[in-house]
Structures are given as C-alpha cells and as structure tokens.
Coordinates of C-alpha atoms in Angstrom, one line a residue:
X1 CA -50.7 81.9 -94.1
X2 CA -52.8 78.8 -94.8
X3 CA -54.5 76.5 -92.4
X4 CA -51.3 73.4 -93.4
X5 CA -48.7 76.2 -93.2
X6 CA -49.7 76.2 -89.6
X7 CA -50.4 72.8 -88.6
X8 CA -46.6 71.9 -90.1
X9 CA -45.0 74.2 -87.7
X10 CA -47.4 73.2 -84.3
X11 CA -46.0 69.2 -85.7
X12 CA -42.5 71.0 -86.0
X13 CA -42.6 72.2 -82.5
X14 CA -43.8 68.9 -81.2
X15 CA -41.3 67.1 -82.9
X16 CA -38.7 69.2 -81.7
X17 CA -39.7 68.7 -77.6
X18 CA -40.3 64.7 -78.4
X19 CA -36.3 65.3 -79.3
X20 CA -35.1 67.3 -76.1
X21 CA -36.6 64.4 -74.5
X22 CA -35.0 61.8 -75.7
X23 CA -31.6 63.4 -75.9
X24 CA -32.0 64.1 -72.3
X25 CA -33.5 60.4 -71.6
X26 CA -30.4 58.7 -73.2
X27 CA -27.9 60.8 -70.3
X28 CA -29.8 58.7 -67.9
X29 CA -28.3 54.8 -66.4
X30 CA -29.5 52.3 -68.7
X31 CA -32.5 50.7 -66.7
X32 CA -34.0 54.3 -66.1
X33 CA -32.9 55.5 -69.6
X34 CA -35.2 52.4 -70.6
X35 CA -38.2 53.2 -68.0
X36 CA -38.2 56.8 -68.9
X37 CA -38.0 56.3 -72.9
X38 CA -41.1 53.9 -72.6
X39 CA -43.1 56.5 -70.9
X40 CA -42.3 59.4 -73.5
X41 CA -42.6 56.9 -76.6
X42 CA -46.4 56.1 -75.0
X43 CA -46.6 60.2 -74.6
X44 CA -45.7 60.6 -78.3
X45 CA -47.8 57.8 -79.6
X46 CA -51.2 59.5 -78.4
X47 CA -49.6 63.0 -79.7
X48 CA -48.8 61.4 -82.8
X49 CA -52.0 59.5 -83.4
X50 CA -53.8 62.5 -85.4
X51 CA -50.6 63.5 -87.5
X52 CA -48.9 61.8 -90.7
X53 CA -47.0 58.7 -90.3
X54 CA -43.3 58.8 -90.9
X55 CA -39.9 56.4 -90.8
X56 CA -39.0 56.5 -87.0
X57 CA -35.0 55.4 -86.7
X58 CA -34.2 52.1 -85.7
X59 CA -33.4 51.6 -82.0
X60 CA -30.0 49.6 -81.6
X61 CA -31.1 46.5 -79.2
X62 CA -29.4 46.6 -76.2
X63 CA -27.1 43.6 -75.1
X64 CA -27.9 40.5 -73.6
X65 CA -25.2 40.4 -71.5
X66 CA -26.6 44.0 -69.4
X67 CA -29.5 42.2 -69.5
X68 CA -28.9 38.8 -68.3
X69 CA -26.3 40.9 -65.7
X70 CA -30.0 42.8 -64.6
X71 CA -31.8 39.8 -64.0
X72 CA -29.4 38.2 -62.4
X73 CA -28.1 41.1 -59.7
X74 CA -31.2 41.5 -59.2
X75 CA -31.9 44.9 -56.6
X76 CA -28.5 46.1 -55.0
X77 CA -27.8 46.4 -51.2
X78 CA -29.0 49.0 -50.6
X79 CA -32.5 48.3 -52.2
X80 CA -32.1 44.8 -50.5
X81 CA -31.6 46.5 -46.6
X82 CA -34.6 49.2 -47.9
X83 CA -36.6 46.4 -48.2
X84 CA -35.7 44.0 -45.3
X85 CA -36.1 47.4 -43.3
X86 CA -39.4 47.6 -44.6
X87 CA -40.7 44.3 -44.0
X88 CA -39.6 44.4 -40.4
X89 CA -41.4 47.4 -39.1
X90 CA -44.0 45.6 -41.0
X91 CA -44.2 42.3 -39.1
X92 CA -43.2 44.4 -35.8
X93 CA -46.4 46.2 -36.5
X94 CA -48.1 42.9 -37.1
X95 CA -46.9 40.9 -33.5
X96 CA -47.6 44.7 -32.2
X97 CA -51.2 44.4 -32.8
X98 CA -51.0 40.9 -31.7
X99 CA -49.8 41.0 -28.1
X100 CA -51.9 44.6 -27.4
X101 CA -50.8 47.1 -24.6
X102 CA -50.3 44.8 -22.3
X103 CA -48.2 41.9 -23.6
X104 CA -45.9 44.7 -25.4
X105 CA -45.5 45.5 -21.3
X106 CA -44.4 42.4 -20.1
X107 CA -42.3 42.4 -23.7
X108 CA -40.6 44.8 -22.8
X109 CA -39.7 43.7 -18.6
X110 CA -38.8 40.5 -20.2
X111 CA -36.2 42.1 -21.9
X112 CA -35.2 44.9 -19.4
X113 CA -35.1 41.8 -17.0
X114 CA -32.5 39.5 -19.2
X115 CA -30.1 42.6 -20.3
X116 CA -29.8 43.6 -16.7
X117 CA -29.5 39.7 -16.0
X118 CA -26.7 39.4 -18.1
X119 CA -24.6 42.2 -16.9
X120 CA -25.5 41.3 -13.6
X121 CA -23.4 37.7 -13.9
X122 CA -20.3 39.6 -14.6
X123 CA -20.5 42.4 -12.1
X124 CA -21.7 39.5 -9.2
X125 CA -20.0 40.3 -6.0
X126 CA -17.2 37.9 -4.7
X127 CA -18.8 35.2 -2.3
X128 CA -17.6 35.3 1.1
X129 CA -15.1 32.6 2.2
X130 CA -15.9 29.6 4.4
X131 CA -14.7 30.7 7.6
X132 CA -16.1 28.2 10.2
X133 CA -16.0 24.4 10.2
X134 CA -19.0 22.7 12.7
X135 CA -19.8 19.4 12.7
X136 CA -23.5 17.9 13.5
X137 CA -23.3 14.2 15.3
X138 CA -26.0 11.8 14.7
X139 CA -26.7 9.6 17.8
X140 CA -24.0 7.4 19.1
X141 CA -20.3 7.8 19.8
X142 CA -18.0 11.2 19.2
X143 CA -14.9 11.8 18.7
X144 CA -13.4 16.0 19.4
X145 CA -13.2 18.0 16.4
X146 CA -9.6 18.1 16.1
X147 CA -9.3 14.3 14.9
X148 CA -11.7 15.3 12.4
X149 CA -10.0 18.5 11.4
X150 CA -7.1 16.3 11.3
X151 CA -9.3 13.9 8.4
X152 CA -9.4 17.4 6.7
X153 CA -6.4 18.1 7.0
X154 CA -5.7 15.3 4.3
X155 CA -8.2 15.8 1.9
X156 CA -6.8 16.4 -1.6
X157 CA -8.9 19.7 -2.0
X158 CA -8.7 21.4 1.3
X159 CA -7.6 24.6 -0.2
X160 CA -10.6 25.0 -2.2
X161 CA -13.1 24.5 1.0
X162 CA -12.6 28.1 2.0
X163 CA -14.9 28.8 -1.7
X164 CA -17.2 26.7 -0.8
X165 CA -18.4 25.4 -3.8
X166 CA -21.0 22.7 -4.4
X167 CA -18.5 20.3 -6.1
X168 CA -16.2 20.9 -4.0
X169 CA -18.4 19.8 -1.1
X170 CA -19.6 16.7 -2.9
X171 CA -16.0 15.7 -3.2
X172 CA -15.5 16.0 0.9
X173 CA -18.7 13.6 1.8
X174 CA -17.2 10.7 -0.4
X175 CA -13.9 11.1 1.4
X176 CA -15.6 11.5 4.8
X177 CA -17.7 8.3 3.7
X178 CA -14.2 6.1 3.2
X179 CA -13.0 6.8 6.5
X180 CA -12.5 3.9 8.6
X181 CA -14.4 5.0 11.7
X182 CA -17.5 6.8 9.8
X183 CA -20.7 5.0 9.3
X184 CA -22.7 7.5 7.7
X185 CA -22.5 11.4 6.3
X186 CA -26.1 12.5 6.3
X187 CA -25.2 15.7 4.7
X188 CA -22.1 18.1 3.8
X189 CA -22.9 22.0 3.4
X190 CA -22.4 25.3 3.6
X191 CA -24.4 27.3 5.7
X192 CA -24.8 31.5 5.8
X193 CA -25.2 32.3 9.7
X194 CA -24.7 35.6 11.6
X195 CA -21.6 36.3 13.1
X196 CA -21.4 35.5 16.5
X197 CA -19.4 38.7 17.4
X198 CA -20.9 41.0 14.9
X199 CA -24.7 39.4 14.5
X200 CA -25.4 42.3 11.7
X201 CA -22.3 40.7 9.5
X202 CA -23.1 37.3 7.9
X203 CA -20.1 34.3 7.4
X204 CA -20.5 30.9 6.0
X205 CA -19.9 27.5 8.0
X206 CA -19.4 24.2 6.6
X207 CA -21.5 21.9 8.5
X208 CA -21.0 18.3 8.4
X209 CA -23.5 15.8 9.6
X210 CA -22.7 12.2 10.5
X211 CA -22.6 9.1 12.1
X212 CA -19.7 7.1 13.6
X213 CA -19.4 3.1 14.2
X214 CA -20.1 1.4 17.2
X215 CA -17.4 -0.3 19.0
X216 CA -18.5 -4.0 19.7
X217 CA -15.3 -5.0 21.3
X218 CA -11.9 -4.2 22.7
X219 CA -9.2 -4.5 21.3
X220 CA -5.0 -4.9 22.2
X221 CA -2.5 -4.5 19.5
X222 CA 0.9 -6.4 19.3
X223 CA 2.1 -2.3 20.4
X224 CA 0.0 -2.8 23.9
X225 CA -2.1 0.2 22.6
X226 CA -6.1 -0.6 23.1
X227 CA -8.7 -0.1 20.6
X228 CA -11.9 -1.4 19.3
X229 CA -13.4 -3.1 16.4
X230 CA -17.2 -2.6 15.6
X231 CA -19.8 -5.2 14.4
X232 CA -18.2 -5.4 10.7
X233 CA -14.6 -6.0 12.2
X234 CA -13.3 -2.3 11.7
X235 CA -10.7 -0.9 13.7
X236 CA -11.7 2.4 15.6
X237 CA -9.6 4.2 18.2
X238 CA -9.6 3.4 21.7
X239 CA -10.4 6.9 22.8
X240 CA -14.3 5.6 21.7
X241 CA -16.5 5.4 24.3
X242 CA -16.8 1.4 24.4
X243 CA -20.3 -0.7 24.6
X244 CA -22.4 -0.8 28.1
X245 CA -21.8 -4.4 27.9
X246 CA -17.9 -5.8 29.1
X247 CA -17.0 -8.5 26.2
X248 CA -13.7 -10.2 25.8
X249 CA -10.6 -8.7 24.6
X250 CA -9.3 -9.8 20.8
X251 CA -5.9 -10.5 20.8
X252 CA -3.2 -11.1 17.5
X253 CA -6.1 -9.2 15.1
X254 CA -2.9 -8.3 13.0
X255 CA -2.3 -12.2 12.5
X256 CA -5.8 -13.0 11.4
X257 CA -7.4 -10.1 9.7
X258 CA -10.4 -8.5 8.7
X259 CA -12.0 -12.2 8.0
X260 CA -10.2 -13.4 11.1
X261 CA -12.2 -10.9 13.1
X262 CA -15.1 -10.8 11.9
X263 CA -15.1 -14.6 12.7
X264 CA -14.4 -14.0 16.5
X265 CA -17.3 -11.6 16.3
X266 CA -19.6 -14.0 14.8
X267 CA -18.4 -16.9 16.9
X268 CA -18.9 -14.9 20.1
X269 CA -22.4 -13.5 19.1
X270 CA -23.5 -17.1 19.1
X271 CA -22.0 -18.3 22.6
X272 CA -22.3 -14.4 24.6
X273 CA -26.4 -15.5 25.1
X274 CA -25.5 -19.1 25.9
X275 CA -22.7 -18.9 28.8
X276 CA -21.7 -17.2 31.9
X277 CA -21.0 -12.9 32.0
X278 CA -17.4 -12.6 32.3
X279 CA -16.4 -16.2 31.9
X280 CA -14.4 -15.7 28.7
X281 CA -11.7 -12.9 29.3
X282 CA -9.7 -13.0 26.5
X283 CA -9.8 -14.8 22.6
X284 CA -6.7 -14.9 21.1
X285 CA -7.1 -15.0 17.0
X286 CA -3.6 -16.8 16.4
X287 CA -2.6 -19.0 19.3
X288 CA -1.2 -22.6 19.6
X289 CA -3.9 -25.3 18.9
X290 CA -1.6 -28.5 19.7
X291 CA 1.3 -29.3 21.9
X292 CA 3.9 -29.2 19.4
X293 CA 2.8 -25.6 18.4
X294 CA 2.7 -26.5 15.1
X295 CA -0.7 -25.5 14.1
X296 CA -2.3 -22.2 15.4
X297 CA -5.6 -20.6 15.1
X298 CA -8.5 -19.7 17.8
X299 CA -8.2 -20.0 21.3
X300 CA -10.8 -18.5 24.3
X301 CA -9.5 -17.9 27.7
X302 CA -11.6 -18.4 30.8
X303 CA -11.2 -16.2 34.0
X304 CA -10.2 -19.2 35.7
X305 CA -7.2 -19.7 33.0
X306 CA -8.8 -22.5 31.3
X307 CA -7.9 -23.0 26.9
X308 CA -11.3 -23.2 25.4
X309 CA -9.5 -24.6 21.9
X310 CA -11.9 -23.3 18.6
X311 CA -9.9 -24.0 15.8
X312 CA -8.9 -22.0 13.1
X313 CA -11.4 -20.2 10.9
X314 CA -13.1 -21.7 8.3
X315 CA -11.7 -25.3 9.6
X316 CA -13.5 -28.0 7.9
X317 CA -11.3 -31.3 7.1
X318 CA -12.5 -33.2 10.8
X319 CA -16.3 -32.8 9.1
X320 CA -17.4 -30.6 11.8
X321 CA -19.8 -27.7 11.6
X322 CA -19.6 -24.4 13.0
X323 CA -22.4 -24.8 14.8
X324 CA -22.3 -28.6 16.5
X325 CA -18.7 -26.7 17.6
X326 CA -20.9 -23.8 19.2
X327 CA -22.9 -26.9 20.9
X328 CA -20.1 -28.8 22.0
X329 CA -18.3 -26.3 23.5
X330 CA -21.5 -24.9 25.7
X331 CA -22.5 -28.8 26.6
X332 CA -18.7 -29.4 28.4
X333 CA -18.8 -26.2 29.9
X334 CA -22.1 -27.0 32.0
X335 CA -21.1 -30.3 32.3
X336 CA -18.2 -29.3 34.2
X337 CA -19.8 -26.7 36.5
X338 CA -16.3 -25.0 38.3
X339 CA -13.8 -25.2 35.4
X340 CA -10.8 -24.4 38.2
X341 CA -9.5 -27.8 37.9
X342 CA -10.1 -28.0 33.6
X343 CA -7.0 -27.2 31.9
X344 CA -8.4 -27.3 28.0
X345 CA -11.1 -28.4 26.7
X346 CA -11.4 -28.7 22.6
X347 CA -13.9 -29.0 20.2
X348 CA -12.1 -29.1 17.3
X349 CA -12.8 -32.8 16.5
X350 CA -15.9 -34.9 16.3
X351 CA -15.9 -35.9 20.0
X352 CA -14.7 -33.0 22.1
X353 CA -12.6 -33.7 25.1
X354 CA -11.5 -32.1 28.5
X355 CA -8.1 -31.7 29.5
X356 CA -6.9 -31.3 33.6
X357 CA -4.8 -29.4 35.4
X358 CA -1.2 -31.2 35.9
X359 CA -1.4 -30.0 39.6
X360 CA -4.6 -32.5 39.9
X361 CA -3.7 -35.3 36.9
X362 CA -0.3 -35.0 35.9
X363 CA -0.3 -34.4 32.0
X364 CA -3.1 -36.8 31.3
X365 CA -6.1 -36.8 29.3
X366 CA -9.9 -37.1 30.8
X367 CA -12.6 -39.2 29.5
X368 CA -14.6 -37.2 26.5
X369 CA -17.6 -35.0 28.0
X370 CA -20.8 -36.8 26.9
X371 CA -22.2 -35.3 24.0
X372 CA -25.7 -34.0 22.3
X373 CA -25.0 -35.3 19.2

C-alpha cells in the first residue's frame, strides 16, 4: 500500500468522527447546539490545517426572530435566582468581614431581641384592672370622697377607668378641671401599689391630686339652703369649711349673677379694711333702692338695721365713680358714730344723704353729711 493510500483513509476516519459530532451537536437546544458546534468547527480547523481544502456545505442562518427572542429573554429564572443567590452570600460575605466577630454578635442579639419583641406584643399579659380610687388634696378645703365619687359617677367614660389607660386618664383631669368647686388637678394617674391584704399581690389605684376653691363668703339661696361663693364669684357647697374671718351674708345671688357677685365681692374688699368688724350683716344683691320700689339693685344692712343704699352695678348716669361711692359711704358712717338712730343713708347721688329713724323724725329727710369731695 502506498504512503497516499494511507493518509486518504487516516483523513477518511477523521472526517468521519468530525461527522458523529455534528450529528450529535445538532440534537442539542439551539443556543448549546450553537456553543458546541463553534468549539468542534475550531477542533476541525487545526485538524484540517495540514490536509487538502474542500467545499464545506452551506450552514442555513438561523432566524432573527430566535435571536432577537435570546437577547431579549435574556437568562431564565432560574439562572436569574442562581445568580441573585450568588451575589448575596457574596455581599453577606462582604458586611461579614466588615463588622468582625464581634459586631456579627451583637447582629445577631439585635435580631434575636426584635423577633422575640414582636411575639412578645401579641402574647402580652392582660393588665390588671383599676381597683382602687384615692384622691391626694393640695392644701386648703376638703370635701369626703363620696361627693367626688359622685363627679365620677357622671363622667362620660367611667366604664373604661377600670383599664386604666393613659387617654382615658387625660380625659378625667379636663372634666375634674370644669367642675365648679375645683381650682386645680395637679395630676391624674394610675399607680401599681401592694395590696393592703395580700402585700405580695400588686393592684392599681387611680390617684387624683388637687385643689379646691376657697370660700370667701356665705351665701343664702331663695331655698334657705347656705352656701358659699369664692373670690371669682363661684358657688361651692355649704358643707365647706368657711373663711377664719366672719363676712356678710349675700342675699338674691340668683337675681344678680355671676357679674352681680363678683361686684359685692369687689365692693366689699374695698370697704372690709375701712369699717367696723361685724357692722355690715347682710348685702342684699337685688333689693329696693327708692320708696316707690321701682328700681332695685344693692343694698348693705348694718347690725343695727340701718339701709346702707349702693346702687345697682355698674350704675353710672348720676356721674359718680365707684370709688368717691366707696368714700362717701365710709365718711357718713364716721360722721355718724352710733348709727341706732340712722335709718338709710345713700350714696348713690353726687351728694350722699342720711335718712332717720321715723320713731325719732317722722318720715323726714336730714341735712346731707358733709363730704370729702
């Protein structure tokens, strides 16, 4: 056999593998079909560089539409996840080697800490119910606890006091702040104490701190019932413990009002330094001013039964001030000395006068008291 008889049939034999290969390459999915047929063409081409050249068959070119469709999927899901996976562990490496042995530590309390945080809210034992009500007073008068349970008995959330919750509690010192006879509420809260009769059990109390008003002077109401009215002219009960000082009694406050007595108590502020203790017994808010009755308004009342006649309130069309009345008034008093034998006297007018008794001049009227004016 010659030396080209036997190179034709190694070239046969090569031929014939370079032909098993790409029948078995074109079974495969058309993007490895195309990846494996690029590495065996660059196999054959350095097999075939010392051997003849021949007509290789044209490949058919693929479509464009597979071909736009692979650029434009791009990698699938699962190569996608692969991937993401991938680069994850990679940057948890990365923050790893940041934070070292000991910040991966307090890493991983932090998160032990908020997981059992979270499950912790919804497994959070009931509270215990408010089961005691106590009330702290600030200096000055008291009242018992049952007129104050008796405030709470009316306030539109009593039913949720037993929860005790913060808003709840807000709510009850702005209604505690509106009552008539309360001057202050330091504070409203709810306290955890031990159990008087079990000390090792623990109960909650709602305390309240405050202040009442201070009665200024007494009061009778067109019912005879007595009460008192503090310095801004509100109405507290009579069961108060009343001022160390005995003032007059306000009479016909339901006639005259708040302004009306706030008025008497700004009117007898001014004369209470100025005359005798205990010579004014009684001022009546709506009384007769004039003989006819016709006009009503102010009146004081001496022990000795003496009219001391004011006015009414806020009386201005005689051009006389407040205070030359305040002056008037206290100049006639001393002037008279024993006012036994004065009947009236009024200062409602620019030149006060005095009135007698009838039993010592018969229904007449005196000379004016000299003035200061």
């Amino acid at each position: 056999m010659s030396r080209s008889d036997v190179t034709s049939a190694h070239e046969i034999e090569q031929l014939i593998a370079v032909a098993e290969r790409k029948r078995k390459a074109n079974r495969l999915p058309l993007a490895a079909a195309v990846d494996h047929d690029v590495i065996a063409t660059e196999a054959v081409m350095e097999e075939e560089d010392d051997r003849p050249a021949r007509k290789r068959a044209k490949r058919k070119p693929r479509p464009a539409v597979a071909e736009e469709s692979s650029v434009i999927s791009g990698p699938g899901l699962v190569t996608r996840g692969i991937h993401a996976g991938l680069n994850g562990a990679q940057w948890t490496k990365q923050g790893a080697l940041r934070l070292g042995a000991w910040g991966c530590a307090a890493l991983a309390v932090l998160t032990v800490l908020v997981v059992f945080s979270c499950y912790s809210i919804d497994k959070a034992p009931t509270p215990l119910p408010v089961s005691d009500f106590r009330i702290a007073w600030l200096p000055g008068p008291k009242i018992p606890k049952e007129d104050v349970l008796g405030w709470l008995r009316s306030f539109p959330a009593r039913a949720q006091l037993r929860e005790g919750r913060q808003e709840t509690v807000d709510q009850l010192a702005v209604f505690l702040r509106k009552q008539p006879m309360v001057a202050e509420v330091r504070s409203v809260t709810v306290l955890h104490e031990p159990d008087a009769q079990h000390p090792q059990q623990l109960r909650r109390t709602l305390e309240v701190t405050m202040a009442l008003r201070q009665p200024v002077m007494p009061v009778v109401l067109a019912s005879g019932e007595r009460a008192w009215v503090d310095a801004e002219g509100w109405l507290l009960p009579g069961s108060l413990p009343g001022p160390s000082v005995r003032r007059p009694l306000l009479r016909a406050i339901e006639w005259s009002g708040i302004d009306g007595v706030r008025a008497a108590l700004s009117l007898w502020k001014q004369l209470e330094p100025q005359i005798e203790h205990g010579l004014v017994t009684d001022i009546h808010l709506h009384d007769v001013l004039d003989k006819r009755g016709l006009q009503r308004g102010v009146v004081l009342y001496t022990r000795h039964g003496s009219r001391l006649i004011w006015g009414r309130t806020g009386e201005d069309r005689f051009g006389v001030r407040e205070e030359d009345k305040v002056r008037d008034l206290i100049h006639t008093i001393r002037s008279h000395g024993d006012l036994n034998r004065i009947a009236a006297i009024n200062v409602r007018f620019r030149q006060p006068f005095s009135e007698l008794r009838a039993a010592t001049v018969p229904a007449q009227l005196v000379s004016p008291a000299p003035s200061q004016r």
